[in-house]
Each structure stands twice: as structure tokens, then as C-alpha cells.
CSV table of C-alpha atoms and ligand atoms in Angstrom, one decimal:
chain,number,residue,atom,x,y,z
A,165,MET,CA,24.1,26.5,0.2
A,166,THR,CA,23.4,25.4,-3.4
A,167,PRO,CA,22.6,21.6,-3.5
A,168,ARG,CA,25.1,19.5,-5.3
A,169,LYS,CA,23.6,18.1,-8.6
A,170,ILE,CA,24.2,14.3,-8.8
A,171,ILE,CA,23.4,11.2,-10.8
A,172,ILE,CA,23.1,8.0,-8.7
A,173,ASP,CA,24.3,4.9,-10.6
A,174,THR,CA,23.1,1.9,-8.7
A,175,ASP,CA,22.3,-1.8,-8.4
A,176,PRO,CA,19.8,-2.0,-5.6
A,177,GLY,CA,20.5,-3.8,-3.3
A,178,GLN,CA,19.3,-3.0,0.2
A,179,ASP,CA,22.2,-0.7,1.0
A,180,ASP,CA,21.8,1.1,-2.3
A,181,ALA,CA,18.2,1.6,-1.3
A,182,VAL,CA,19.2,3.3,1.9
A,183,ALA,CA,21.7,5.5,0.1
A,184,ILE,CA,19.0,6.6,-2.4
A,185,LEU,CA,16.6,7.3,0.5
A,186,LEU,CA,19.2,9.4,2.3
A,187,ALA,CA,19.9,11.4,-0.9
A,188,LEU,CA,16.2,12.0,-1.5
A,189,ALA,CA,15.7,13.1,2.1
A,190,SER,CA,18.5,15.8,1.8
A,191,PRO,CA,17.4,18.4,-0.7
A,192,GLU,CA,19.4,21.1,1.0
A,193,GLU,CA,22.6,19.4,0.0
A,194,ILE,CA,21.7,17.1,-2.8
A,195,GLU,CA,19.7,17.5,-6.0
A,196,VAL,CA,19.2,14.1,-7.7
A,197,LEU,CA,19.0,14.7,-11.4
A,198,GLY,CA,18.3,11.0,-12.2
A,199,ILE,CA,19.0,7.5,-11.2
A,200,THR,CA,20.7,5.1,-13.6
A,201,CYS,CA,20.5,1.4,-13.0
A,202,VAL,CA,23.2,-1.3,-13.8
A,203,ALA,CA,23.4,-5.0,-13.4
A,204,GLY,CA,25.2,-6.0,-10.2
A,205,ASN,CA,23.6,-7.4,-7.1
A,206,VAL,CA,20.9,-8.8,-9.2
A,207,PRO,CA,20.2,-8.6,-13.0
A,208,LEU,CA,19.3,-5.3,-14.6
A,209,GLU,CA,15.6,-5.9,-14.8
A,210,LEU,CA,15.5,-6.3,-11.0
A,211,THR,CA,17.8,-3.3,-10.2
A,212,ALA,CA,15.6,-1.2,-12.4
A,213,ARG,CA,12.5,-2.5,-10.6
A,214,ASN,CA,14.0,-2.0,-7.2
A,215,ALA,CA,15.2,1.6,-7.9
A,216,ARG,CA,11.6,2.5,-8.8
A,217,ILE,CA,10.3,0.8,-5.7
A,218,VAL,CA,12.6,2.9,-3.5
A,219,CYS,CA,11.7,6.1,-5.3
A,220,GLU,CA,8.0,5.4,-4.7
A,221,LEU,CA,8.6,4.5,-1.1
A,222,ALA,CA,10.2,8.0,-0.8
A,223,GLY,CA,7.2,9.6,-2.6
A,224,ARG,CA,9.3,10.5,-5.6
A,225,SER,CA,7.6,8.8,-8.5
A,226,ASP,CA,8.7,11.9,-10.5
A,227,MET,CA,12.3,10.8,-10.4
A,228,PRO,CA,13.7,9.7,-13.8
A,229,VAL,CA,15.0,6.1,-13.5
A,230,PHE,CA,16.9,4.7,-16.4
A,231,ALA,CA,17.9,1.2,-17.3
A,232,GLY,CA,21.6,0.9,-18.3
A,233,CYS,CA,24.0,-1.9,-19.0
A,234,ASP,CA,22.9,-5.4,-18.4
A,235,ARG,CA,26.4,-7.0,-18.3
A,236,PRO,CA,30.0,-6.0,-17.6
A,237,LEU,CA,32.2,-4.8,-20.4
A,238,GLY,CA,34.2,-7.9,-20.9
A,239,ARG,CA,33.2,-10.6,-18.4
A,240,ALA,CA,30.1,-12.6,-17.5
A,241,LEU,CA,27.8,-11.0,-14.9
A,242,VAL,CA,28.3,-12.1,-11.3
A,243,THR,CA,25.4,-11.4,-9.0
A,244,ALA,CA,24.9,-11.5,-5.2
A,245,GLU,CA,21.5,-13.0,-4.5
A,246,HIS,CA,23.2,-14.9,-1.7
A,247,VAL,CA,23.5,-11.5,0.1
A,248,HIS,CA,20.5,-9.5,-1.1
A,249,GLY,CA,17.9,-12.2,-1.8
A,250,LYS,CA,16.4,-13.3,-5.1
A,251,THR,CA,14.7,-9.9,-5.7
A,252,GLY,CA,17.7,-7.9,-4.5
A,253,LEU,CA,15.4,-6.1,-2.1
A,254,ASP,CA,14.4,-8.9,0.2
A,255,GLY,CA,13.2,-8.1,3.7
A,256,PRO,CA,10.3,-5.6,3.5
A,257,SER,CA,7.1,-6.4,1.6
A,258,LEU,CA,6.9,-3.4,-0.8
A,259,PRO,CA,4.5,-2.9,-3.7
A,260,GLU,CA,5.6,-3.4,-7.3
A,261,PRO,CA,6.5,-0.1,-8.9
A,262,THR,CA,3.8,1.8,-10.8
A,263,MET,CA,6.1,4.5,-12.2
A,264,ALA,CA,7.6,3.6,-15.6
A,265,LEU,CA,11.2,3.6,-16.5
A,266,ALA,CA,12.4,6.8,-18.2
A,267,GLU,CA,12.8,6.7,-21.9
A,268,GLY,CA,16.3,6.1,-23.2
A,269,HIS,CA,19.4,4.3,-22.0
A,270,ALA,CA,21.2,5.3,-18.8
A,271,VAL,CA,24.5,5.8,-20.6
A,272,ASP,CA,22.9,8.3,-22.9
A,273,PHE,CA,21.3,10.1,-19.9
A,274,ILE,CA,24.7,10.4,-18.2
A,275,ILE,CA,26.4,11.8,-21.3
A,276,ALA,CA,23.6,14.2,-22.1
A,277,THR,CA,23.3,15.5,-18.5
A,278,LEU,CA,27.1,16.1,-18.3
A,279,ARG,CA,27.0,17.9,-21.6
A,280,GLN,CA,23.9,20.0,-20.8
A,281,HIS,CA,25.1,21.2,-17.4
A,282,PRO,CA,28.1,23.6,-16.9
A,283,PRO,CA,31.5,21.8,-16.5
A,284,GLY,CA,32.2,20.9,-12.9
A,285,SER,CA,28.5,21.1,-11.8
A,286,VAL,CA,27.4,17.4,-11.9
A,287,THR,CA,28.7,14.7,-9.5
A,288,LEU,CA,28.5,11.0,-10.4
A,289,CYS,CA,27.7,8.6,-7.4
A,290,PRO,CA,28.2,5.0,-8.5
A,291,LEU,CA,27.0,2.5,-6.0
A,292,GLY,CA,27.5,-0.7,-8.1
A,293,PRO,CA,29.7,-2.0,-10.8
A,294,LEU,CA,31.1,0.8,-13.0
A,295,THR,CA,29.8,-0.5,-16.3
A,296,ASN,CA,27.5,2.5,-17.1
A,297,ILE,CA,30.1,5.1,-16.1
A,298,ALA,CA,32.9,3.4,-18.2
A,299,THR,CA,30.6,3.0,-21.2
A,300,ALA,CA,29.7,6.7,-21.0
A,301,LEU,CA,33.4,7.6,-20.9
A,302,GLN,CA,34.2,5.4,-23.8
A,303,ARG,CA,31.3,6.8,-26.0
A,304,ALA,CA,32.0,10.4,-25.0
A,305,PRO,CA,35.5,11.0,-23.8
A,306,ASP,CA,34.8,14.7,-23.6
A,307,ILE,CA,32.6,14.2,-20.5
A,308,ALA,CA,35.6,13.2,-18.3
A,309,GLU,CA,36.7,16.8,-17.7
A,310,ARG,CA,33.1,17.9,-17.2
A,311,ILE,CA,32.5,15.7,-14.2
A,312,ALA,CA,32.7,17.6,-10.9
A,313,GLU,CA,33.6,14.5,-8.9
A,314,ILE,CA,33.0,10.7,-8.9
A,315,VAL,CA,32.1,9.6,-5.3
A,316,LEU,CA,31.8,5.8,-5.4
A,317,MET,CA,31.5,2.8,-3.2
A,318,GLY,CA,34.0,0.1,-4.1
A,319,GLY,CA,37.3,-1.5,-3.4
A,320,GLY,CA,39.3,-2.4,-0.3
A,321,TYR,CA,42.8,-2.4,1.0
A,322,PHE,CA,43.3,-3.2,4.6
A,323,GLU,CA,40.0,-5.1,4.5
A,324,GLY,CA,40.9,-7.1,1.5
A,325,GLY,CA,37.9,-8.3,-0.5
A,326,ASN,CA,34.3,-9.6,0.0
A,327,ILE,CA,33.7,-11.5,-3.1
A,328,THR,CA,37.2,-12.9,-3.5
A,329,PRO,CA,40.1,-12.7,-1.0
A,330,ALA,CA,41.4,-9.7,-3.0
A,331,ALA,CA,38.4,-7.9,-4.5
A,332,GLU,CA,35.3,-6.1,-3.4
A,333,PHE,CA,32.1,-6.9,-5.4
A,334,ASN,CA,31.5,-3.7,-7.3
A,335,ILE,CA,35.0,-3.6,-8.7
A,336,TYR,CA,35.2,-7.4,-9.2
A,337,VAL,CA,32.1,-7.6,-11.3
A,338,ASP,CA,33.5,-5.2,-13.9
A,339,PRO,CA,37.2,-4.6,-13.4
A,340,GLN,CA,37.8,-3.3,-16.9
A,341,ALA,CA,35.1,-0.6,-16.2
A,342,ALA,CA,36.7,0.2,-12.9
A,343,ASP,CA,40.1,0.5,-14.6
A,344,ALA,CA,38.7,3.0,-17.1
A,345,VAL,CA,37.0,5.1,-14.4
A,346,PHE,CA,40.1,5.2,-12.1
A,347,ARG,CA,42.2,6.3,-15.1
A,348,CYS,CA,39.7,8.9,-16.5
A,349,GLY,CA,41.2,11.9,-14.7
A,350,ALA,CA,38.0,13.0,-12.9
A,351,PRO,CA,38.4,13.7,-9.2
A,352,LEU,CA,37.6,10.5,-7.3
A,353,VAL,CA,36.4,9.8,-3.8
A,354,VAL,CA,36.4,6.1,-3.0
A,355,MET,CA,34.4,4.5,-0.1
A,356,PRO,CA,36.1,1.1,0.2
A,357,LEU,CA,35.4,-1.8,2.6
A,358,ASP,CA,38.0,-0.2,4.9
A,359,VAL,CA,35.4,2.4,5.8
A,360,THR,CA,32.1,0.8,5.1
A,361,HIS,CA,33.0,-2.1,7.4
A,362,LYS,CA,33.0,0.5,10.2
A,363,ALA,CA,29.4,1.5,9.4
A,364,LEU,CA,27.8,-1.5,11.1
A,365,VAL,CA,24.0,-1.5,11.7
A,366,THR,CA,24.1,-2.7,15.3
A,367,LYS,CA,20.8,-3.7,16.9
A,368,PRO,CA,20.4,-0.3,18.7
A,369,ARG,CA,21.0,1.5,15.4
A,370,ASN,CA,18.4,-0.7,13.6
A,371,ASP,CA,16.0,-0.3,16.5
A,372,ALA,CA,16.3,3.5,15.9
A,373,PHE,CA,15.2,3.1,12.3
A,374,ARG,CA,12.2,1.0,13.4
A,375,ALA,CA,11.4,3.5,16.1
A,376,LEU,CA,10.8,6.1,13.5
A,377,ASP,CA,7.5,4.4,13.1
A,378,THR,CA,7.1,5.3,9.5
A,379,PRO,CA,6.9,3.2,6.3
A,380,VAL,CA,10.4,4.2,5.4
A,381,GLY,CA,11.8,3.5,8.9
A,382,LEU,CA,10.2,0.1,9.0
A,383,ALA,CA,11.3,-0.8,5.5
A,384,VAL,CA,14.9,0.2,6.2
A,385,ALA,CA,14.9,-1.9,9.5
A,386,GLN,CA,13.4,-4.9,7.6
A,387,MET,CA,16.0,-4.5,4.8
A,388,THR,CA,18.8,-4.5,7.3
A,389,ASP,CA,17.3,-7.5,9.2
A,390,PHE,CA,17.5,-9.4,5.9
A,391,PHE,CA,20.8,-8.0,4.6
A,392,GLU,CA,22.8,-8.4,7.9
A,393,ARG,CA,22.4,-12.2,8.3
A,394,PHE,CA,25.1,-12.9,5.6
A,395,ASP,CA,27.7,-10.4,7.0
A,396,LYS,CA,27.1,-11.3,10.7
A,397,GLU,CA,27.7,-15.0,9.9
A,398,LYS,CA,30.7,-14.3,7.6
A,399,TYR,CA,32.5,-11.7,9.8
A,400,GLY,CA,30.9,-12.4,13.2
A,401,SER,CA,30.2,-8.7,13.2
A,402,GLU,CA,27.6,-6.9,15.3
A,403,GLY,CA,25.6,-6.0,12.2
A,404,ALA,CA,25.5,-5.4,8.4
A,405,PRO,CA,27.9,-2.8,6.9
A,406,LEU,CA,26.0,0.0,5.3
A,407,HIS,CA,28.2,0.3,2.3
A,408,ASP,CA,26.5,2.6,-0.2
A,409,PRO,CA,25.0,5.2,2.2
A,410,CYS,CA,28.6,6.2,3.0
A,411,VAL,CA,28.6,7.8,-0.5
A,412,THR,CA,25.5,10.0,0.0
A,413,ALA,CA,26.4,10.8,3.7
A,414,TYR,CA,29.8,12.1,2.4
A,415,LEU,CA,28.0,14.6,0.1
A,416,ILE,CA,26.0,15.8,3.1
A,417,SER,CA,28.7,15.7,5.9
A,418,PRO,CA,32.2,15.1,4.5
A,419,ASP,CA,33.7,15.8,7.9
A,420,LEU,CA,32.3,12.4,9.1
A,421,PHE,CA,35.0,10.8,6.9
A,422,SER,CA,38.8,10.8,6.6
A,423,GLY,CA,41.2,9.3,4.1
A,424,ARG,CA,44.2,9.9,2.0
A,425,HIS,CA,44.8,11.2,-1.6
A,426,ILE,CA,46.7,8.3,-3.1
A,427,ASN,CA,47.3,6.3,-6.2
A,428,VAL,CA,44.7,3.5,-6.7
A,429,GLU,CA,44.9,1.1,-9.7
A,430,ILE,CA,42.8,-1.9,-10.6
A,431,GLU,CA,44.0,-5.5,-11.2
A,432,THR,CA,42.7,-6.5,-14.7
A,433,THR,CA,45.1,-9.3,-15.6
A,434,SER,CA,45.5,-12.0,-12.9
A,435,GLU,CA,42.4,-14.1,-12.2
A,436,LEU,CA,43.8,-14.6,-8.6
A,437,THR,CA,43.6,-10.9,-7.8
A,438,MET,CA,41.1,-9.7,-10.5
A,439,GLY,CA,39.4,-6.5,-9.5
A,440,MET,CA,41.7,-5.8,-6.6
A,441,THR,CA,42.1,-2.1,-5.8
A,442,VAL,CA,45.9,-1.7,-5.5
A,443,ALA,CA,45.9,1.3,-3.1
A,444,ASP,CA,49.3,2.9,-2.5
A,445,TRP,CA,48.3,3.9,1.0
A,446,TRP,CA,51.9,4.1,2.2
A,447,ARG,CA,53.0,6.0,-0.9
A,448,VAL,CA,55.7,3.5,-1.7
A,449,THR,CA,55.6,4.1,-5.5
A,450,ASP,CA,55.9,7.3,-7.6
A,451,ARG,CA,52.5,6.6,-9.2
A,452,ALA,CA,50.5,9.8,-9.3
A,453,PRO,CA,47.6,10.1,-6.8
A,454,ASN,CA,44.2,9.8,-8.5
A,455,ALA,CA,41.8,9.1,-5.6
A,456,THR,CA,40.8,10.1,-2.1
A,457,PHE,CA,40.7,6.7,-0.5
A,458,VAL,CA,38.5,6.9,2.6
A,459,GLY,CA,39.6,4.9,5.6
A,460,ASP,CA,37.7,6.1,8.6
A,461,ILE,CA,34.2,7.3,9.7
A,462,ASP,CA,32.5,8.8,12.7
A,463,ALA,CA,30.0,5.9,12.8
A,464,ASP,CA,27.8,7.4,15.5
A,465,GLY,CA,27.6,10.7,13.6
A,466,PHE,CA,26.8,8.8,10.4
A,467,PHE,CA,23.9,6.9,12.0
A,468,ASP,CA,22.6,10.0,13.7
A,469,LEU,CA,22.6,11.8,10.4
A,470,LEU,CA,21.0,8.9,8.6
A,471,THR,CA,18.3,8.4,11.1
A,472,ARG,CA,17.4,12.1,11.3
A,473,ARG,CA,17.2,12.3,7.6
A,474,LEU,CA,15.1,9.2,7.1
A,475,ALA,CA,12.7,10.6,9.6
A,476,ARG,CA,11.8,13.3,7.0
A,477,LEU,CA,10.4,10.8,4.5
B,86,RIB,O1,30.7,-4.8,-1.9
B,86,RIB,C1,29.5,-4.0,-1.5
B,86,RIB,C2,28.9,-3.4,-2.7
B,86,RIB,O2,28.4,-4.4,-3.6
B,86,RIB,C3,27.6,-2.6,-2.3
B,86,RIB,O3,27.5,-1.5,-3.3
B,86,RIB,C4,26.5,-3.5,-2.5
B,86,RIB,O4,25.3,-2.9,-2.8
B,86,RIB,C5,27.0,-4.3,-3.7
B,86,RIB,O5,26.7,-3.6,-4.9
B,87,CA,CA1,25.4,-1.4,-4.5
């Protein structure tokens, strides 16, 4: 099986970190061409720092990490230190990165990579606000038909929102960017809160990370210990939802997930519902389907895969 070539676009973020580690631990299925950073959970300077910390934790200081957009297309940046801590990667005590950022802007890397590789051979995996992806599409509309698939974490329907009653954070931060991506015509697979809220890091699952008895296993357990406090208090849940690793797990084992190919559009007008993913789950409109909207997961299978793969690092 030829590994799928991907670009991870990310705003680490503890859950982004786990998603990146899972990708780097799975070379049979995934070849990471580069990591592009965007402002989101924390400002760009920190997301670009954190992505390099994670690459070095995985022993991959060779991975090209690019800094991208430092603010949304048309709105002020909203960050989530209340969830991820002031560094965005609170929990473990990890060394500052020694690897440098790659030369050039993330958006230029996305455009150049899609143009250099055969059409349909590169998958984009956004794990944060969609500012970099939308900016690339605006600057180079020709890349839309070259994208194999966009597999992203964002949105919510039955679960509503997590930053407003209507909107999930990644979409809310840059709704104009999300609108451009959802309209671009590339095949979309969306991992919304509807599925990520079923991927909860319960204590036995976090204990399994710690029991790996490796620097990666310990770091992931400590990230989750930090990250979960907010969600457990807010939702009264058994643990933190591992949002972003659903994206990379899908690339490895799509059968762990199920969803529907439906129309999904983004609210960009009303402040009350700004950034809402209006998912036509019941197909009550004649709007053309544009996304596979994932609603369910084999959570035990997901955590078994994740733990086994993290053990490799
Ligand atoms: O709403 C959850 C999403 O927002 C995740 O990607 C998390 O990392 C934050 O970016
Ligand atoms: Ca993220």
C-alpha cells in the first residue's frame, strides 16, 4: 500500500500534537510532506513553536514546519488559552525546539506542493482554523482540482458548538475561510464535534498512554491530564475529547468512522450563529452534497490504534 501524501495544517494545541504524533508513527499509511502552522488555539508564534516541539519529540527534526497566517481573513483572532494553557501545549515539560522553521510562508508551500505533485495525490489535513487553506485557494484557484481530499476537524451539528452555542472553534475563528474551503469543490471529509465528542480520553485510556513508559507516552498522558480539565468541568464528561487525532486515524483506518455525504454550508452573516456548520443531515434541502460529515466512531478501536502507534515512537 502506497502511503498517502499529506500536509498537516495545524494550531497545536494538545490534540493537534497527538494527531501529528499519530501521523508520524504511521509511515505505512501516511507520508507527511510538511506541517503548516496557523494562528488558532494560541498565536502563530506559539503554534509554530509547538509544532516543532512535537516533531522533535517524535524524533523528526527533519520535518519541514512552516509558519502561515497569523490572523483570520476578516475577523480578529480568537484564541483558546483557557483550554490549552498559555503556551498552547501545557501539561508536559518539553524542551524548546532546536529545529528552525522552514524558509517561506506556509501558504506558498501548500500551493507549490499541490502544483509539484500529480493532481489527486496530495491530501490536506487541517486541524485548526482554515485561514492558510483558504488563502492558498484565493491566491491559486487552480489548486482546488489538484487536491486529493481535505480531511479536517471542525464544525458540529447534533453537538452544537463549543466556543458559541452554534459554532465549533476552528470554524468560528475564521468563518470566511471555512466558507471558501467548503465551497472549493475538493472532496471534503469533516470530523465535527458529533464524532470527536465520542473519542473521550477516559482514565483507563490515558493510563494506557502512560503505561507505554516512553517519553511520547508520558507526554501524551500529561497533555491529556491538562487538556481534559476544561472539558470534564464543562460537559461533565469522563475525559477530554481527542478532536484532531480523528483526522489522522481516519487516514489509517477509515472503517473506524461512519457518516453521511451531505450538504454543509457555513454561517458568515449572523453574529448569533457565526461559524455554524449548517449540515443538511436529514437532506431536507436540494443543496448539493459537498462533504462527508462524520457522526460515529468505534472509540475502542480508535484508542487501540492510537496507543499501538504511539508505542512505536
Ligand atoms: O474545537 C476543537 C478544535 O479547536 C481542535 O482542533 C482544537 O485543537 C482547536 O483547534
Ligand atoms: Ca486544532
